[in-house]
Short mmCIF file of C-alpha atoms in Angstrom, two decimals:
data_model
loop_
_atom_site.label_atom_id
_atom_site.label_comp_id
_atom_site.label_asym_id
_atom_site.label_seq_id
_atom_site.Cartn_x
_atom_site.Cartn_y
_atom_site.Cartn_z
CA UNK A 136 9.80 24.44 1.65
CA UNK A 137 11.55 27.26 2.73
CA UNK A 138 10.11 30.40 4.16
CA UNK A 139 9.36 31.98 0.93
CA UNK A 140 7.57 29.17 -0.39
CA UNK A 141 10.75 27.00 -2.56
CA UNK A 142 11.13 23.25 -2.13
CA UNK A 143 14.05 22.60 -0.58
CA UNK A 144 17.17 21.32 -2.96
CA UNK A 145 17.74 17.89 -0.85
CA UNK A 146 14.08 17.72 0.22
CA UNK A 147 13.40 17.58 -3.62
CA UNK A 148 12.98 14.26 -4.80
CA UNK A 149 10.58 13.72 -1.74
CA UNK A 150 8.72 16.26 -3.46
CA UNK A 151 9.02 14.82 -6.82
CA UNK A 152 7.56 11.62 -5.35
CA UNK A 153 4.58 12.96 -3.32
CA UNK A 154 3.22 14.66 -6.74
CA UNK A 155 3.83 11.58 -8.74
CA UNK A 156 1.49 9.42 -5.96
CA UNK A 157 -0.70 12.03 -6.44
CA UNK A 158 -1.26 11.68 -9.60
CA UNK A 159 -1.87 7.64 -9.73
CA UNK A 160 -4.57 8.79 -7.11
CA UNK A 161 -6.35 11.08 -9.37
CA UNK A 162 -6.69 8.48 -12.34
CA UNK A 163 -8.37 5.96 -9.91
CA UNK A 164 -11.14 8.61 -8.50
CA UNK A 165 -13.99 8.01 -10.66
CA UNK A 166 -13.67 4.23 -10.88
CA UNK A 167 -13.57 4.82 -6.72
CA UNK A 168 -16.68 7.19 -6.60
CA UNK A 169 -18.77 4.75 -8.91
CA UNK A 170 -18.45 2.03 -6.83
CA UNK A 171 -20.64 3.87 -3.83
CA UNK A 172 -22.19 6.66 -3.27
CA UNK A 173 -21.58 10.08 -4.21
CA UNK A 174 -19.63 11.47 -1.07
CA UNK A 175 -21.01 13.97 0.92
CA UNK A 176 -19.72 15.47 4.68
CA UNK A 177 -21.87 12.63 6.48
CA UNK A 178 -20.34 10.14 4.46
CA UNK A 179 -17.40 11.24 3.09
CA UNK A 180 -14.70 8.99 1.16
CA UNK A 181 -12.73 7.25 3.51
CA UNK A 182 -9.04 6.79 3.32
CA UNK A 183 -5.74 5.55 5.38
CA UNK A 184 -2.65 6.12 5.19
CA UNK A 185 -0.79 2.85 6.35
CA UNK A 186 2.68 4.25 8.06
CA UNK A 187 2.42 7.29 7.16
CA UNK A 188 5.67 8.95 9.12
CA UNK A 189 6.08 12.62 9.19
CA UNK A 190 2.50 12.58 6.45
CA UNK A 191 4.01 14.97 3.60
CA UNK A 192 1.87 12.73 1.54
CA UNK A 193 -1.41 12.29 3.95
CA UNK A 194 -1.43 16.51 4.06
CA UNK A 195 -1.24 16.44 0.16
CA UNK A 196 -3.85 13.54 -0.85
CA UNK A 197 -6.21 16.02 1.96
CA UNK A 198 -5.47 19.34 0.11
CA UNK A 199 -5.94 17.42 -3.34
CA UNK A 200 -9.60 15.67 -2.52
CA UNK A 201 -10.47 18.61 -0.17
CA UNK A 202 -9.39 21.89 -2.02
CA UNK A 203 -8.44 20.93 -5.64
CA UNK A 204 -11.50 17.94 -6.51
CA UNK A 205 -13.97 19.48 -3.75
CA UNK A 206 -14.87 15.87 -2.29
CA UNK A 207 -15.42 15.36 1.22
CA UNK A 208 -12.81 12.97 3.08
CA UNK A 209 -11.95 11.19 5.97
CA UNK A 210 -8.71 10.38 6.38
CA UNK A 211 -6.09 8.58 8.70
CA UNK A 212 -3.00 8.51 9.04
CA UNK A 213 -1.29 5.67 11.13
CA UNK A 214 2.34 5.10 12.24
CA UNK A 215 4.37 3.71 15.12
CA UNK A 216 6.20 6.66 16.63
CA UNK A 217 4.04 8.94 18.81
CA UNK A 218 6.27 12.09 18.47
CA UNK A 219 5.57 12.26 14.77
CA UNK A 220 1.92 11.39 15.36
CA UNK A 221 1.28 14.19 18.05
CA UNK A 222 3.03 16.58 15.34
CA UNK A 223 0.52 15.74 12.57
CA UNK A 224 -2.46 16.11 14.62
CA UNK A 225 -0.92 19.55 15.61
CA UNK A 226 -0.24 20.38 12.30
CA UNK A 227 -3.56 19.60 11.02
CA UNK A 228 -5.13 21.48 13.83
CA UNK A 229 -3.38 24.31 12.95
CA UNK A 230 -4.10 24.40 9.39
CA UNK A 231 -7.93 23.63 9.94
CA UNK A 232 -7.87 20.07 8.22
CA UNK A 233 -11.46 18.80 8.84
CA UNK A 234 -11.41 15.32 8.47
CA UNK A 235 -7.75 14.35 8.96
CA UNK A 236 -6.66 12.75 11.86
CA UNK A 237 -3.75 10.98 13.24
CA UNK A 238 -3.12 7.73 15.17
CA UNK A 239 -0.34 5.78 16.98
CA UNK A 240 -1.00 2.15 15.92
CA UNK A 241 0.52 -1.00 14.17
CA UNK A 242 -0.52 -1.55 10.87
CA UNK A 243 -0.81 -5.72 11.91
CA UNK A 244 -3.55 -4.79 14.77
CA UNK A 245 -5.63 -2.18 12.95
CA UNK A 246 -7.96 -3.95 11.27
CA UNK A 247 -9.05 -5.03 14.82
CA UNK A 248 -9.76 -1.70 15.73
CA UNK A 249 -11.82 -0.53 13.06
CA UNK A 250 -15.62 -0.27 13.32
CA UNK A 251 -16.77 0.91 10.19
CA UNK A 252 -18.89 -2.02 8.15
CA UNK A 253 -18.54 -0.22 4.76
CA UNK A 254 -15.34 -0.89 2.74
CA UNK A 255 -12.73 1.51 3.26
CA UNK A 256 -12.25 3.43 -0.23
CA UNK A 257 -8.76 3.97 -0.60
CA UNK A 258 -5.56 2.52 1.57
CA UNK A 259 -1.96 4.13 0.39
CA UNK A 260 1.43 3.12 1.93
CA UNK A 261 4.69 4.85 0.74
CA UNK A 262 7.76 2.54 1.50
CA UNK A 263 6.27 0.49 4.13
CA UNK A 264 8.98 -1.45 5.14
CA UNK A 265 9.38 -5.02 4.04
CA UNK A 266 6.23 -7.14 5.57
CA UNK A 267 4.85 -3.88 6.60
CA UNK A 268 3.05 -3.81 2.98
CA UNK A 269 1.82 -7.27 3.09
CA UNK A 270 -0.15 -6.21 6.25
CA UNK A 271 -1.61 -3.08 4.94
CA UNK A 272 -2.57 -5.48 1.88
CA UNK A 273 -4.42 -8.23 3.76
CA UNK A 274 -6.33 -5.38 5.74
CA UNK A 275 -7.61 -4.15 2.09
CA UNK A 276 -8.50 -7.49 0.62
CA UNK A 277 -10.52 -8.64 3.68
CA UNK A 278 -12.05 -5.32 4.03
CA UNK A 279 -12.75 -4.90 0.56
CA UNK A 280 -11.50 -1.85 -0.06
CA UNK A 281 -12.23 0.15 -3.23
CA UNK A 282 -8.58 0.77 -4.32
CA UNK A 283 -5.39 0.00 -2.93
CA UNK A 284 -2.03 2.17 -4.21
CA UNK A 285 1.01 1.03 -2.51
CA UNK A 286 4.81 1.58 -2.98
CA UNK A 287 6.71 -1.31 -1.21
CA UNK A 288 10.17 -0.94 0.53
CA UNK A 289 13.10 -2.98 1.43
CA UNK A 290 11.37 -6.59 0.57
CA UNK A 291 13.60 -8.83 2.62
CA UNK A 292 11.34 -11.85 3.24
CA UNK A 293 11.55 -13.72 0.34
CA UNK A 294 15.42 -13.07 0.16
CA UNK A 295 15.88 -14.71 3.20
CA UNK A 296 14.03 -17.93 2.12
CA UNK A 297 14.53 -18.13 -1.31
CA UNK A 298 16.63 -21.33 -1.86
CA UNK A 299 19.30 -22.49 -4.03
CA UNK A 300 18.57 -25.77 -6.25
CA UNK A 301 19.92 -26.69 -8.82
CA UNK A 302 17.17 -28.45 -10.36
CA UNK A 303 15.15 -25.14 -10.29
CA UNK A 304 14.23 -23.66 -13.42
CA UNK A 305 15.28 -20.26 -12.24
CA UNK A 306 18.23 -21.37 -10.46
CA UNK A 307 20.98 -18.83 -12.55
CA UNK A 308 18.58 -16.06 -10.65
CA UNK A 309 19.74 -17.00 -7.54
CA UNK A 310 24.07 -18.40 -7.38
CA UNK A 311 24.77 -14.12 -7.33
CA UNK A 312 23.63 -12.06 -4.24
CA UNK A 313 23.23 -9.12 -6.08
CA UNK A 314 20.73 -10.39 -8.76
CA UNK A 315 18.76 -12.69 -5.82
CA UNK A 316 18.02 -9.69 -4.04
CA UNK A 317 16.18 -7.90 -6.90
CA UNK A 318 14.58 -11.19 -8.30
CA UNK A 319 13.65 -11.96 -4.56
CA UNK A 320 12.21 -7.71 -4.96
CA UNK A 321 10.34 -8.24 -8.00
CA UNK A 322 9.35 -11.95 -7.05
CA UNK A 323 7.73 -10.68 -3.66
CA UNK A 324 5.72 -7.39 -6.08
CA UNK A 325 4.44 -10.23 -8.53
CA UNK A 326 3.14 -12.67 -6.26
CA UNK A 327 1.39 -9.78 -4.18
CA UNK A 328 0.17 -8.75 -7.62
CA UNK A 329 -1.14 -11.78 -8.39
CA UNK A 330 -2.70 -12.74 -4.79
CA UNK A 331 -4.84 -9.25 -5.30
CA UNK A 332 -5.55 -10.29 -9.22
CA UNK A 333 -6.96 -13.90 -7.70
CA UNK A 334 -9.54 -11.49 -4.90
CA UNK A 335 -11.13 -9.79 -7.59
CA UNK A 336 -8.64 -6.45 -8.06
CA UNK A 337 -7.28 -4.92 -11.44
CA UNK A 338 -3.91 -4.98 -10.78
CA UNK A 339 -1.08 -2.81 -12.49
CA UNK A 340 2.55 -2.10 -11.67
CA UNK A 341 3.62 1.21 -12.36
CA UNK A 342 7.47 3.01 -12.46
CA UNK A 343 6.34 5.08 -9.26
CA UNK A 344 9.58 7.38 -10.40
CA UNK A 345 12.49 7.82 -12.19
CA UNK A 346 15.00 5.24 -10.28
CA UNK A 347 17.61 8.39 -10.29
CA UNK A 348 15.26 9.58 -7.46
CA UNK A 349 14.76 6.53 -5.58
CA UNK A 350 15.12 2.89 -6.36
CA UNK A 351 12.20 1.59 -4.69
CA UNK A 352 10.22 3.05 -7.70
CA UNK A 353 7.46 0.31 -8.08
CA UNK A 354 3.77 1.15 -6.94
CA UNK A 355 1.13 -1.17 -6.63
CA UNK A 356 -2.39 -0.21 -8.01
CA UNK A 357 -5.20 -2.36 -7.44
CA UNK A 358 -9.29 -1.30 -8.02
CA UNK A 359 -11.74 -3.58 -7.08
CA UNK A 360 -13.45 -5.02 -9.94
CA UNK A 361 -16.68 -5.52 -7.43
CA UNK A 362 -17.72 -3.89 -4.72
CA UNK A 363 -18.00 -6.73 -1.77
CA UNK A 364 -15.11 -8.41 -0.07
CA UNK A 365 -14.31 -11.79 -0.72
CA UNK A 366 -16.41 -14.70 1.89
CA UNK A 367 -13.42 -16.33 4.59
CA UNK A 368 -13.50 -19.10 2.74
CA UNK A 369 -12.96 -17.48 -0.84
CA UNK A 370 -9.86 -15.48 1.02
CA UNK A 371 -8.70 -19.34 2.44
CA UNK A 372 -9.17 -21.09 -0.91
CA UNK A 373 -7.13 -18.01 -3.33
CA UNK A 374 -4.02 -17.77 -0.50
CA UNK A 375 -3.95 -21.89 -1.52
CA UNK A 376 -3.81 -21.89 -4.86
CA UNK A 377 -1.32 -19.75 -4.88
CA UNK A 378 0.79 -21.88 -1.89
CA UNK A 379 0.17 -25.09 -4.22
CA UNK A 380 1.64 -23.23 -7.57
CA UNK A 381 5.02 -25.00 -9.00
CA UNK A 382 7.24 -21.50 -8.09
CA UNK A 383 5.81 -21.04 -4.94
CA UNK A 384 6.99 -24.92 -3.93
CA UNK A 385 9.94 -24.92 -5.55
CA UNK A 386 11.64 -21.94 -4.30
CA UNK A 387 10.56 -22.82 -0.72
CA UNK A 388 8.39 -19.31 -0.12
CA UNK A 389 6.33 -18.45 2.80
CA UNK A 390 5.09 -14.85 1.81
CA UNK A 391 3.72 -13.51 4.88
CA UNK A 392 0.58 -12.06 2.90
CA UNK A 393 -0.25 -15.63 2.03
CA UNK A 394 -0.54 -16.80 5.82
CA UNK A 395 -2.55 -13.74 6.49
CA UNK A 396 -5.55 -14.88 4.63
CA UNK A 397 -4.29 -18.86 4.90
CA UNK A 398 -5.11 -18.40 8.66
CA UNK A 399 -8.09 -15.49 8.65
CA UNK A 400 -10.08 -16.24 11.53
CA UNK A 401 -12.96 -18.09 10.35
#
């Protein structure tokens, strides 16, 4: 915003996009809160924010559990660069934010770094780049965590591997590079939706925004439909049935959320 308090012009779609995750947040509280116990300061909800850059939307999911719903958080943020990090813990410091704090850290590694036994009760990611999401997935699913909202970005992976044969069914999908590149997109969204579906989520995929804003406009909502994580084994035996479906096999696909849990230390 500028100094008398008006978003930006070309810092406006940001905006527009912030509010809409915002609100996808605030239809999932209550099924969030019921699955524990009420929150209070000792044990307040608990939420990350996988890669969350310069955190416009970490400062706004604070202000909207902290000052708009009145529920006690604990939040972190976590990205790569350390500049931005040391900013946001600067920021917050400045502005008072109990509970929100900042960390330089790879969203592959975390999970080996955090202590807590409970399940976490909400992980977000906005555009975390291509495998990026896949990695803030598998941390949810084998922590069990309460709710999972995540916009993708840039999903190369499957592009890359995604092969052409004639004598598969979808084979039209993939002679043009244009069109492989979306179906390879929406193919990577699906089979994460369907992976989370098969470890006890309700899934939906929802038009994050209007595409004249941004075109990677898909968010991933999951809620878990039961409050433990899935057993190693349980994690082992889903990632397989999805490896041994006729799609996977035919169109060659090594999704790297599948040889997360395939090889989840046992």
């Amino acid at each position: 915003m500028n100094d008398v308090g008006k978003v930006i012009q070309a810092k406006y779609d940001k905006f527009r996009q912030i509010n809409r995750f915002l609100e996808y947040i605030n239809d999932v509280i209550p099924s969030v809160i019921n699955q524990r116990e009420e929150p209070t300061e000792n044990e307040p909800l608990e939420i990350i924010d996988f890669g969350c850059g310069k955190s416009y939307l970490t400062f706004a999911v604070h202000y909207l559990f902290t000052e708009i719903k009145k529920i006690p958080v604990r939040i972190v943020g976590l990205d790569l660069k350390e500049e931005v990090i040391k900013e946001c813990n600067k920021i917050a410091d400045k502005l008072g934010c109990k509970g929100l704090q900042f960390f330089v850290g790879d969203i592959a590694k975390y999970h080996n770094k955090r202590t807590a036994r409970s399940p976490v009760d909400m992980i977000i990611t906005l555009h975390a780049c291509d495998t990026a999401t896949d990695y803030a997935l598998f941390f949810g699913i084998q922590s069990g965590a309460r709710s999972i909202l995540s916009v993708p970005c840039c999903q190369h992976e499957l592009n890359n591997q995604v092969r052409f044969n004639k004598e598969v069914s979808v084979a039209p999908l993939l002679r043009y590079g244009l069109i492989k590149e979306r179906f390879a997109s929406l193919l990577t969204d699906a089979l994460r939706g369907e992976i989370l579906e098969s470890m006890g989520y309700k899934v939906q995929m929802l038009e994050f925004i209007d595409m004249s804003h941004t075109p990677k406009n898909i968010l991933i909502r999951a809620v878990k439909k039961q409050g433990e994580p899935c057993s190693l084994d349980q994690l082992k035996k889903n990632s397989l049935k999805v490896e041994n479906s006729l799609l996977y096999k035919e169109l060659h696909l090594d999704l790297t959320l599948v040889k997360l849990l395939d090889c989840s230390p046992s």
